Coordinates of C-alpha atoms and ligand atoms in Angstrom, one line a residue:
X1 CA -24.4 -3.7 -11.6
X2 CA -25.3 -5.7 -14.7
X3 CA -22.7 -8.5 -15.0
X4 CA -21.5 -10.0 -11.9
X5 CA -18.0 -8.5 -11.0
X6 CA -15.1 -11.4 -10.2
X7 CA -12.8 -10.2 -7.2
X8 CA -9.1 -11.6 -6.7
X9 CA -8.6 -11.3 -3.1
X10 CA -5.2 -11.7 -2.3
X11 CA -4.8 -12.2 1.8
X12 CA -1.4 -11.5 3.2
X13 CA 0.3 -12.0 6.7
X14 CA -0.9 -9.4 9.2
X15 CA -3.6 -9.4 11.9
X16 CA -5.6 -7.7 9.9
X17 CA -6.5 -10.6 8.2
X18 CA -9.5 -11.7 9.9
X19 CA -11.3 -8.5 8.5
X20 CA -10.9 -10.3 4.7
X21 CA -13.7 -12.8 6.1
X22 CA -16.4 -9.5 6.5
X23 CA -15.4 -8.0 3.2
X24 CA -16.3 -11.4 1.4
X25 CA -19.7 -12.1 3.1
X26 CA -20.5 -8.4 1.9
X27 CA -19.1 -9.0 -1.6
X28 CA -20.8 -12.5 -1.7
X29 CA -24.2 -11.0 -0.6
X30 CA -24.2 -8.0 -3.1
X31 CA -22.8 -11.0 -5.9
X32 CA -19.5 -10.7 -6.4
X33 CA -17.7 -13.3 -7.5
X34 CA -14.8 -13.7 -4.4
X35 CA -11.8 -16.7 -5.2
X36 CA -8.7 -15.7 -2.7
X37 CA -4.9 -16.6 -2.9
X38 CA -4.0 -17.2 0.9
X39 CA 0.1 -16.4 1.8
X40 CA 1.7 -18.4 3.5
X41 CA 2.2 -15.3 6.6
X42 CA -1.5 -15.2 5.9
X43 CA -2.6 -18.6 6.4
X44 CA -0.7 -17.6 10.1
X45 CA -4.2 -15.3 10.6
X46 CA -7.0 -17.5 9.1
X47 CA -7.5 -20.4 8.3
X48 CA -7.9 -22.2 4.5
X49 CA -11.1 -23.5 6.0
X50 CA -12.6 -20.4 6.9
X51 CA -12.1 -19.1 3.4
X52 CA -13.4 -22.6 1.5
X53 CA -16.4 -21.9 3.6
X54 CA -17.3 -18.8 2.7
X55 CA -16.4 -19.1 -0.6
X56 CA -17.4 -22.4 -2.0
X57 CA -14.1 -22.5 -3.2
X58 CA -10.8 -23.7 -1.8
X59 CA -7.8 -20.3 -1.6
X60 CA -5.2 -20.8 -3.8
X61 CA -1.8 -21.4 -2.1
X62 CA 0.9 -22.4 -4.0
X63 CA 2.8 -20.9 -6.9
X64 CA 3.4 -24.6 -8.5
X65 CA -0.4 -25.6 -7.0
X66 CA 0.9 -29.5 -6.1
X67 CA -1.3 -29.9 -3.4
X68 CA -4.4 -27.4 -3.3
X69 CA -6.6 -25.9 -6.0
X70 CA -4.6 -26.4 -9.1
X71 CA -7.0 -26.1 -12.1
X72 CA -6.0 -22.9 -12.6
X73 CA -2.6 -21.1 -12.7
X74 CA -1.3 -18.0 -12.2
X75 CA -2.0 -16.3 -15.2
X76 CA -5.2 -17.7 -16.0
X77 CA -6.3 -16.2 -12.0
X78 CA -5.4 -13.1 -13.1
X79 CA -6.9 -12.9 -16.0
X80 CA -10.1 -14.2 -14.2
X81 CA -10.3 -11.4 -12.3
X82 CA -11.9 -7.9 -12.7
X83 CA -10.0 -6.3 -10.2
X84 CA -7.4 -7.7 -7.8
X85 CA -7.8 -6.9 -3.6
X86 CA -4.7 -7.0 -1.5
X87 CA -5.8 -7.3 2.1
X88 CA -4.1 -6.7 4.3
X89 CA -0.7 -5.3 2.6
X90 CA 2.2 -5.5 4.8
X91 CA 5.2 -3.3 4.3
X92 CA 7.0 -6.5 3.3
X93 CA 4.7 -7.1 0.7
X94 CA 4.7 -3.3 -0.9
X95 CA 8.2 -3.6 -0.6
X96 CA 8.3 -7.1 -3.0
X97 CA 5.8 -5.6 -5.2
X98 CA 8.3 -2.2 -5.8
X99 CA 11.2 -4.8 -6.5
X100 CA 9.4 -6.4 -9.2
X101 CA 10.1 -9.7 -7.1
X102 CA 7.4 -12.9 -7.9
X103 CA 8.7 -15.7 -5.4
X104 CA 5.1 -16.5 -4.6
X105 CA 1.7 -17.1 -5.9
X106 CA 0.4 -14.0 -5.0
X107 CA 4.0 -11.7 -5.9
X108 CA 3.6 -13.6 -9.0
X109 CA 0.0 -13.4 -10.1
X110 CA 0.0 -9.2 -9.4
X111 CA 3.2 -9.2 -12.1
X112 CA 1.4 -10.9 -14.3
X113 CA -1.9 -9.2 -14.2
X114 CA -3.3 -6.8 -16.3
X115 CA -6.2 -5.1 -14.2
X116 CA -6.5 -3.0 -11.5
X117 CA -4.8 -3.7 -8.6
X118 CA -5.9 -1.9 -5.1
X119 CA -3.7 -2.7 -2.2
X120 CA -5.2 -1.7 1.3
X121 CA -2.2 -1.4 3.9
X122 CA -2.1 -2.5 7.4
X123 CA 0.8 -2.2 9.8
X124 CA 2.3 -0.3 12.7
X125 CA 2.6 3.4 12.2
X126 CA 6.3 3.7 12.7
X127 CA 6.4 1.3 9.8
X128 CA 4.3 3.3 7.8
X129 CA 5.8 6.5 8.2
X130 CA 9.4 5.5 7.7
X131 CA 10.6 7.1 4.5
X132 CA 11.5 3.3 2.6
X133 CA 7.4 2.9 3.0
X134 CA 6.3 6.1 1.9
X135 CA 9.5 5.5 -1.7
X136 CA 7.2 2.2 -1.6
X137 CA 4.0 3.8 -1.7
X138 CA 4.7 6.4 -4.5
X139 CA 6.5 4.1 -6.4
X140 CA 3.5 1.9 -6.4
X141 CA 1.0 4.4 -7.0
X142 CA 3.8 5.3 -10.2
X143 CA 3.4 1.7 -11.6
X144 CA -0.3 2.0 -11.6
X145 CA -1.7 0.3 -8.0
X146 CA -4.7 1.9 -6.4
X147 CA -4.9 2.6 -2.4
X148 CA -7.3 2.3 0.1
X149 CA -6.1 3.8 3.2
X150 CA -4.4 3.6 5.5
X151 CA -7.0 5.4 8.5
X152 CA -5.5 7.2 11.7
X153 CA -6.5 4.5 14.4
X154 CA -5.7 2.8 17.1
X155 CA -3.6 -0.3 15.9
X156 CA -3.7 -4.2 17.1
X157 CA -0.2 -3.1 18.5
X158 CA -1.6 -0.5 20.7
X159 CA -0.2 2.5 19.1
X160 CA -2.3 5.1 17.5
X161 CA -1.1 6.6 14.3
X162 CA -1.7 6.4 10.8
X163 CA -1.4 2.4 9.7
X164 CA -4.5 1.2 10.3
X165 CA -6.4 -0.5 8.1
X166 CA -9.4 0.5 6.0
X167 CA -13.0 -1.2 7.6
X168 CA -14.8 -3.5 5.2
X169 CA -17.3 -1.2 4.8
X170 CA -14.9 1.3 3.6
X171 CA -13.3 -1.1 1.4
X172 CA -16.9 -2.4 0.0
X173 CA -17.2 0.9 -0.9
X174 CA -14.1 2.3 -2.5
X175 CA -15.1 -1.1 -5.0
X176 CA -18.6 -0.2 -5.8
X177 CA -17.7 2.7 -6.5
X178 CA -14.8 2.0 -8.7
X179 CA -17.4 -0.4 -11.1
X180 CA -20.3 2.1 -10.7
X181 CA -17.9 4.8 -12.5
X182 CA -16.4 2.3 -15.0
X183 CA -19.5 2.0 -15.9
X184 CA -20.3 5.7 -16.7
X185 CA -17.0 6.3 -17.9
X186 CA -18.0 3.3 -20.8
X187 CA -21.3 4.0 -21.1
X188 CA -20.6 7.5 -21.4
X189 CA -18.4 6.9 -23.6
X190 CA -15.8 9.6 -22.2
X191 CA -13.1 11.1 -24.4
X192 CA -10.1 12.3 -23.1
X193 CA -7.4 14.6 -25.6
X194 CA -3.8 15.2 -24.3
X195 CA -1.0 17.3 -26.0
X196 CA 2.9 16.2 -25.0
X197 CA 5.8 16.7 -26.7
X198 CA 7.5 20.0 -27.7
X199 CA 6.7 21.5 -31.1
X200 CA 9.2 22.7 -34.0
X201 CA 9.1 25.2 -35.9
X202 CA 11.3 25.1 -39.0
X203 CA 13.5 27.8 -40.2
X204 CA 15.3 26.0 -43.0
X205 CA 15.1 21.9 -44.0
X206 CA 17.6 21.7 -41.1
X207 CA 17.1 24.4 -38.2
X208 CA 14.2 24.7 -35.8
X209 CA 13.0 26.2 -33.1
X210 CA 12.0 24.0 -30.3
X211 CA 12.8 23.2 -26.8
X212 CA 13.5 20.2 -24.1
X213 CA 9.9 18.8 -23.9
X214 CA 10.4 15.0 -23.9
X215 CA 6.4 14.2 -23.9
X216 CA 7.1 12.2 -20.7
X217 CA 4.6 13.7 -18.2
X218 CA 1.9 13.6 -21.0
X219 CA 2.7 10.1 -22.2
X220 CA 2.2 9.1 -18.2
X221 CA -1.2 10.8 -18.5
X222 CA -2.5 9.3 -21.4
X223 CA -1.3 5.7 -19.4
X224 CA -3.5 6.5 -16.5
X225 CA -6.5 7.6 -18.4
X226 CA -6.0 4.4 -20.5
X227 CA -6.0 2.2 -17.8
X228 CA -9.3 3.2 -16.3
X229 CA -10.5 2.4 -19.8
X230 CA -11.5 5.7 -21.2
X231 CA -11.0 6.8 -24.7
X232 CA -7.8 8.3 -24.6
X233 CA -5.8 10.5 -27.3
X234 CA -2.4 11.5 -27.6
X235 CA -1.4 14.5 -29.9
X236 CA 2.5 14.2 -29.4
X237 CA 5.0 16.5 -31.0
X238 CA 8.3 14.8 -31.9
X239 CA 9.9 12.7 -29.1
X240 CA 11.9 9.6 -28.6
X241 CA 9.5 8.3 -26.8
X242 CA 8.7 4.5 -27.3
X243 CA 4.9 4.9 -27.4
X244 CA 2.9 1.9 -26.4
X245 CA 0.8 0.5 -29.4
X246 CA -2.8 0.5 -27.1
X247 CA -2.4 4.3 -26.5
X248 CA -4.1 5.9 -29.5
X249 CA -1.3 8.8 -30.6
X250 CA -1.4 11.3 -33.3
X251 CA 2.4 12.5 -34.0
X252 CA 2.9 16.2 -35.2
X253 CA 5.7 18.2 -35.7
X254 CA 4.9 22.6 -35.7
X255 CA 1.5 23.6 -33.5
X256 CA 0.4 24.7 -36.3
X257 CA -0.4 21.0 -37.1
X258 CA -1.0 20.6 -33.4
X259 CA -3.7 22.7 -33.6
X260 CA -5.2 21.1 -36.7
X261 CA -5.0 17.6 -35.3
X262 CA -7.0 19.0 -31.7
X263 CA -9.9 20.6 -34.0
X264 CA -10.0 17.3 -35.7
X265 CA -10.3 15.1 -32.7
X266 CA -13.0 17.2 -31.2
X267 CA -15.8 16.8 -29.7
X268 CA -14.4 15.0 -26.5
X269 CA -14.7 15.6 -22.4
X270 CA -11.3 16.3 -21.2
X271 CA -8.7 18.2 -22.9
X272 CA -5.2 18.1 -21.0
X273 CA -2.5 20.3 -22.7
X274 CA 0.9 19.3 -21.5
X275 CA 2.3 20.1 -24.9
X276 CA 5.2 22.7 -24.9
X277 CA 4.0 24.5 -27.9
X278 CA 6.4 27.1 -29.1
X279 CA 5.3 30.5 -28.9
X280 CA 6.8 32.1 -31.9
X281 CA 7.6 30.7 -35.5
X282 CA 9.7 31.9 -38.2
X283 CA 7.7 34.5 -40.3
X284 CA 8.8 32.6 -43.7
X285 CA 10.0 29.0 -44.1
X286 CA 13.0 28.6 -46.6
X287 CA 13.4 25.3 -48.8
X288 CA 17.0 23.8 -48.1
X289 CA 19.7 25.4 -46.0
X290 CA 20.3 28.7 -45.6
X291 CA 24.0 29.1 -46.2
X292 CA 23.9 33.5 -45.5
X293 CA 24.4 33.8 -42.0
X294 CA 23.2 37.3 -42.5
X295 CA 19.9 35.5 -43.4
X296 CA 19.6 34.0 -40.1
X297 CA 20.4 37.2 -38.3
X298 CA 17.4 38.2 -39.9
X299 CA 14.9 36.2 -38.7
X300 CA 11.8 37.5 -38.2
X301 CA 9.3 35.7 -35.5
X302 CA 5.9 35.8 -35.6
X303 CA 3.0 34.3 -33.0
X304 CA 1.9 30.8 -32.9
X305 CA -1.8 29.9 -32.7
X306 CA -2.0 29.5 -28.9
X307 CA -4.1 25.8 -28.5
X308 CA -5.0 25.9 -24.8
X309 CA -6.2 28.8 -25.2
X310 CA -8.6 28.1 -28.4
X311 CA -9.7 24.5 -26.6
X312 CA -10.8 27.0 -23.1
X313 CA -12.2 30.1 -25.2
X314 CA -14.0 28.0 -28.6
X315 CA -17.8 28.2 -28.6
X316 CA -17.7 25.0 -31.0
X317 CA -17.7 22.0 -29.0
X318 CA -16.1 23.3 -26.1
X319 CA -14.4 20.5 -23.8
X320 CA -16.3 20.0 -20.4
X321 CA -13.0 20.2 -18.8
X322 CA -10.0 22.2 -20.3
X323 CA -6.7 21.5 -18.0
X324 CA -3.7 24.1 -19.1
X325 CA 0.2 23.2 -17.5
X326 CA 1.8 26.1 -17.0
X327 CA 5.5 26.3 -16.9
X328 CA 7.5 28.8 -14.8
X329 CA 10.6 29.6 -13.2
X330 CA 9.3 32.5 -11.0
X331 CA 6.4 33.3 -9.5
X332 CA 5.4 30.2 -10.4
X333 CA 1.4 29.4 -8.6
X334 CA 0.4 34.0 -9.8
X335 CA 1.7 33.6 -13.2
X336 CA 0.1 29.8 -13.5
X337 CA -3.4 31.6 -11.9
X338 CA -3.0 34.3 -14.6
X339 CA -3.1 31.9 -17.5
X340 CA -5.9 29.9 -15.8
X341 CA -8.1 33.1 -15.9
X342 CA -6.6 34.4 -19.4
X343 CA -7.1 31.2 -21.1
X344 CA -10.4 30.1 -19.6
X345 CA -9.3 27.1 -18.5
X346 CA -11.1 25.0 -15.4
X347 CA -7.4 23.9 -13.8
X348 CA -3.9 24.3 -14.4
X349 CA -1.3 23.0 -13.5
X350 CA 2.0 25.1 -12.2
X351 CA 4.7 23.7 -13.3
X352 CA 8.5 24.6 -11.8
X353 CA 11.0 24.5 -14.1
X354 CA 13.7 26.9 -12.1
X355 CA 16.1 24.0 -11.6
X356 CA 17.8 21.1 -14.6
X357 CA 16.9 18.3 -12.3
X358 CA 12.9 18.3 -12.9
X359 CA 10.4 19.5 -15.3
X360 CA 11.2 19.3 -19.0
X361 CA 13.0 16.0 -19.8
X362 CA 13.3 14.4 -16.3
X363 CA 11.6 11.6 -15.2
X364 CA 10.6 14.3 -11.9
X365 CA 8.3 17.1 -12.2
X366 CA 7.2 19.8 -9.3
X367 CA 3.8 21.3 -9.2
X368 CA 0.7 22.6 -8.0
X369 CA -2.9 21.5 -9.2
X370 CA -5.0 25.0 -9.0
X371 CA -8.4 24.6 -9.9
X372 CA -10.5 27.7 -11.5
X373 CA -12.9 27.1 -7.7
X374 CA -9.6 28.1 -6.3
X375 CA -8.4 24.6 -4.7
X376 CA -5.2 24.4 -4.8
X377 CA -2.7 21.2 -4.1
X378 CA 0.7 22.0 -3.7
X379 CA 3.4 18.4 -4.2
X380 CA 7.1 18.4 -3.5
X381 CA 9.7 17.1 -6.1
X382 CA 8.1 13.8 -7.5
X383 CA 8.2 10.7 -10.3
X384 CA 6.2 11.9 -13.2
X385 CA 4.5 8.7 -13.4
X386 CA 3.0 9.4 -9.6
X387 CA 2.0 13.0 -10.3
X388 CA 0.5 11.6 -13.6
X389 CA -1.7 9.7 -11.2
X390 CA -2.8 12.3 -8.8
X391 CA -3.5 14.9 -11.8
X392 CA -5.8 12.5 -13.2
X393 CA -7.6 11.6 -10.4
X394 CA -8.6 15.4 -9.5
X395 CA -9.0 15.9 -13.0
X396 CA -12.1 12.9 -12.9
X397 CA -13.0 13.9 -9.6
X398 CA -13.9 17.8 -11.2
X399 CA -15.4 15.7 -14.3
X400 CA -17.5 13.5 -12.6
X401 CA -18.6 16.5 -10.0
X402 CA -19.7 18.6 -12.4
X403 CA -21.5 16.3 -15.2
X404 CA -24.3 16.3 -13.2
X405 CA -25.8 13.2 -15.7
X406 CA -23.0 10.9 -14.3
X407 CA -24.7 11.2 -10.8
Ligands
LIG501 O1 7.6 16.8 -21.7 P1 8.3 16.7 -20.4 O2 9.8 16.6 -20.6 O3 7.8 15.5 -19.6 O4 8.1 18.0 -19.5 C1 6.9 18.3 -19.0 C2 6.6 19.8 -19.1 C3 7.5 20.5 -18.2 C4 6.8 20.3 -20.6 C5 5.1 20.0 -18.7 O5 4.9 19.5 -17.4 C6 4.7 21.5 -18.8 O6 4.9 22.3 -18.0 N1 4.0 21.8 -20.0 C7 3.6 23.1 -20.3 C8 4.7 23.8 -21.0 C9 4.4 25.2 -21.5 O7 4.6 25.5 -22.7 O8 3.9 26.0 -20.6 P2 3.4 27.5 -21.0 O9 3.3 28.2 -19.6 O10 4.3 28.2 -22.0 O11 2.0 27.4 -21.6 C10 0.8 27.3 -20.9 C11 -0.2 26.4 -21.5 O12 -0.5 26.9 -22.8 C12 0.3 25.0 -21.7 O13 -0.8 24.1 -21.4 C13 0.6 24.9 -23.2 O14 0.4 23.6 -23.7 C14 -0.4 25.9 -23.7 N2 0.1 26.5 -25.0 C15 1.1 27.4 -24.9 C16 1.5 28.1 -26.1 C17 0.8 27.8 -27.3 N3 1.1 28.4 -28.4 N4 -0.2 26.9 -27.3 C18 -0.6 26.3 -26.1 O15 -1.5 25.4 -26.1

């Protein structure tokens, strides 16, 4: 590690508290930088001392700082820190994070920060299980927080169950790791291109053919892959999507142009094509609108350039990884195999789209991620921002598994 690595620890109300004073001495001896915000259900576990000694540094208590550490405030902590630890998290305190809520020092510094944030739960398994918990835990992992555990244990309660927290050493871990492979991913220089959006293809100056695609589950993509600070490009067809200004986008309208835009932004590592690309276009474009209706009736189709397909099969700068989606309404997981092989892709993803209340233009999406080894992970109905989040990560995992120089 070249530069040392400042850690927010944020320690919350739950027995597992006392484990926060292991992770620091392993932090502090590998040179992190370690300053903590102490609750006030966690100053219940350990004590302000404890942390002060360890540290060199007093924990920060209080949202409006009168009487402890005040130099800095709650922005200014966040943006101190290169990744903020939540240990342990209580189901209270997932719960306040999914509302948004900032009553605290530690509610408020997490809604004002803009790094990663990895929470690392703790609590009874009943509590875990119970279905308000695990809407909790997606939506979090939707807004963009990071996990570590929960482990199948024995609990402080005496219960055994899923709840417990991660060790220290697991948790020392799970952070080495995560700055060992923002490294690579920088130094590397790692480029990631992602078609969204449907495309149109214009009959007349008014008509097209197009479809529902509202660019959402690639948009939530490009998010993630932003985040964890890789080069990330957007090749959207047209949507009324409010795109935010750090994700680099490239707006098309017919895959024709799609197509020219992808050649353009090659080489890069990842290609991800969410893009419902039309399959047909009209044969001949007219200026104006066609008044003959006779005209219309007409219409002659012809094939469109097929992208994924081109990205999986091109001998010129080839993507690493080439990720299809694959829409179906029946026999959804053969057909989406099919196109994996046909197209020469390295995953795809199956995408149901049987039923109005997921898939194109829905903020839910159902799917399976198949990978060309034959893994395949199968999710129920979910937020599109969540799946966004677990595509990604198996999409880095097969990246970082097979580039054999990022070992
Ligand atoms: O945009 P949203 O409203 O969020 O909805 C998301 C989605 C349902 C559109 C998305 O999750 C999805 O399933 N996208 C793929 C849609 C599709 O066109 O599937 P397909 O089975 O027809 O195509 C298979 C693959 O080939 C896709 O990766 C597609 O991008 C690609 N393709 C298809 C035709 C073509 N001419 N060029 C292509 O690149």
């Amino acid at each position: 590690m070249r530069t040392k690595k400042k850690i927010l620890l944020i320690i919350c109300g739950g027995i597992a508290a006392y484990k926060s004073l292991d992770l620091i001495r392993l932090l502090l001896r590998k040179k992190y930088e370690v300053k903590t915000i102490l609750t006030k259900s966690g100053k219940k576990f350990i004590t302000p001392l404890s942390l002060t000694t360890l540290t060199k540094d007093k924990p920060y208590q209080n949202l409006f700082g009168a009487n402890d550490n005040s130099k800095i405030d709650h922005i200014s902590l966040s943006r101190w820190a290169d990744m903020i630890l939540v240990l342990p998290t209580t189901a209270n305190f997932m719960s306040k994070l999914n509302k948004g809520m900032c009553n605290d020092l530690a509610s408020t510094v997490i809604l004002a920060s803009n790094k990663d944030i990895f929470l690392v739960p703790a609590m009874n398994v009943r509590m875990w299980i119970h279905p308000a918990t695990q809407k909790n835990y997606k939506d979090l992992i939707g807004y963009g927080y990071k996990f570590i555990g929960p482990e199948n244990g024995e609990m402080a309660c005496g219960e055994y169950g899923k709840g417990k927290m991660s060790s220290p050493r697991q948790i020392f871990a799970v952070i080495q790791n995560y700055f060992r492979n923002k490294n690579k991913f920088k130094e590397k220089k790692i480029k990631v291109l992602i078609t969204a959006g449907p495309t149109r293809e214009y009959i007349d100056s008014v008509r097209f053919i197009s479809n529902e695609s509202s660019g959402k589950q690639g948009y939530e993509l490009a998010k993630c892959f932003k985040k964890l600070g890789i080069d990330t490009t957007l090749i959207l067809g047209p949507t009324s999507l409010d795109v935010e200004d750090e994700i680099k986008t490239k707006n098309v309208i017919s895959a024709d142009q799609m197509l020219d835009v992808v050649k353009k932004s090659l080489p890069v590592d990842i290609a991800i094509c969410v893009a419902a690309v039309s399959d047909f276009k009209p044969l001949k474009f007219q200026n104006g609108k066609i008044k003959n209706s006779k005209t219309l009736k007409n219409l002659k189709l012809e094939k469109n350039p097929d992208i994924l397909e081109y990205l999986g099969k091109t001998n010129k700068n080839r993507p690493k990884i080439v990720v299809g989606f694959s829409a179906e309404t029946q026999n959804i997981d053969k057909n989406s195999e099919e196109k994996l092989r046909n197209k020469n892709c390295d995953m795809i993803i199956s995408n149901d789209v049987s039923k109005k209340n997921f898939g194109f233009n829905s903020d839910f999406n159902k799917i399976s991620i198949i990978d060309s080894n034959g893994k395949k992970l199968k999710f129920n109905k979910n937020k599109k921002n969540y799946l966004a989040y677990v595509i990604a990560r198996e999409i880095l995992n097969k990246f970082l598994s097979d580039d054999k120089s990022l070992n």
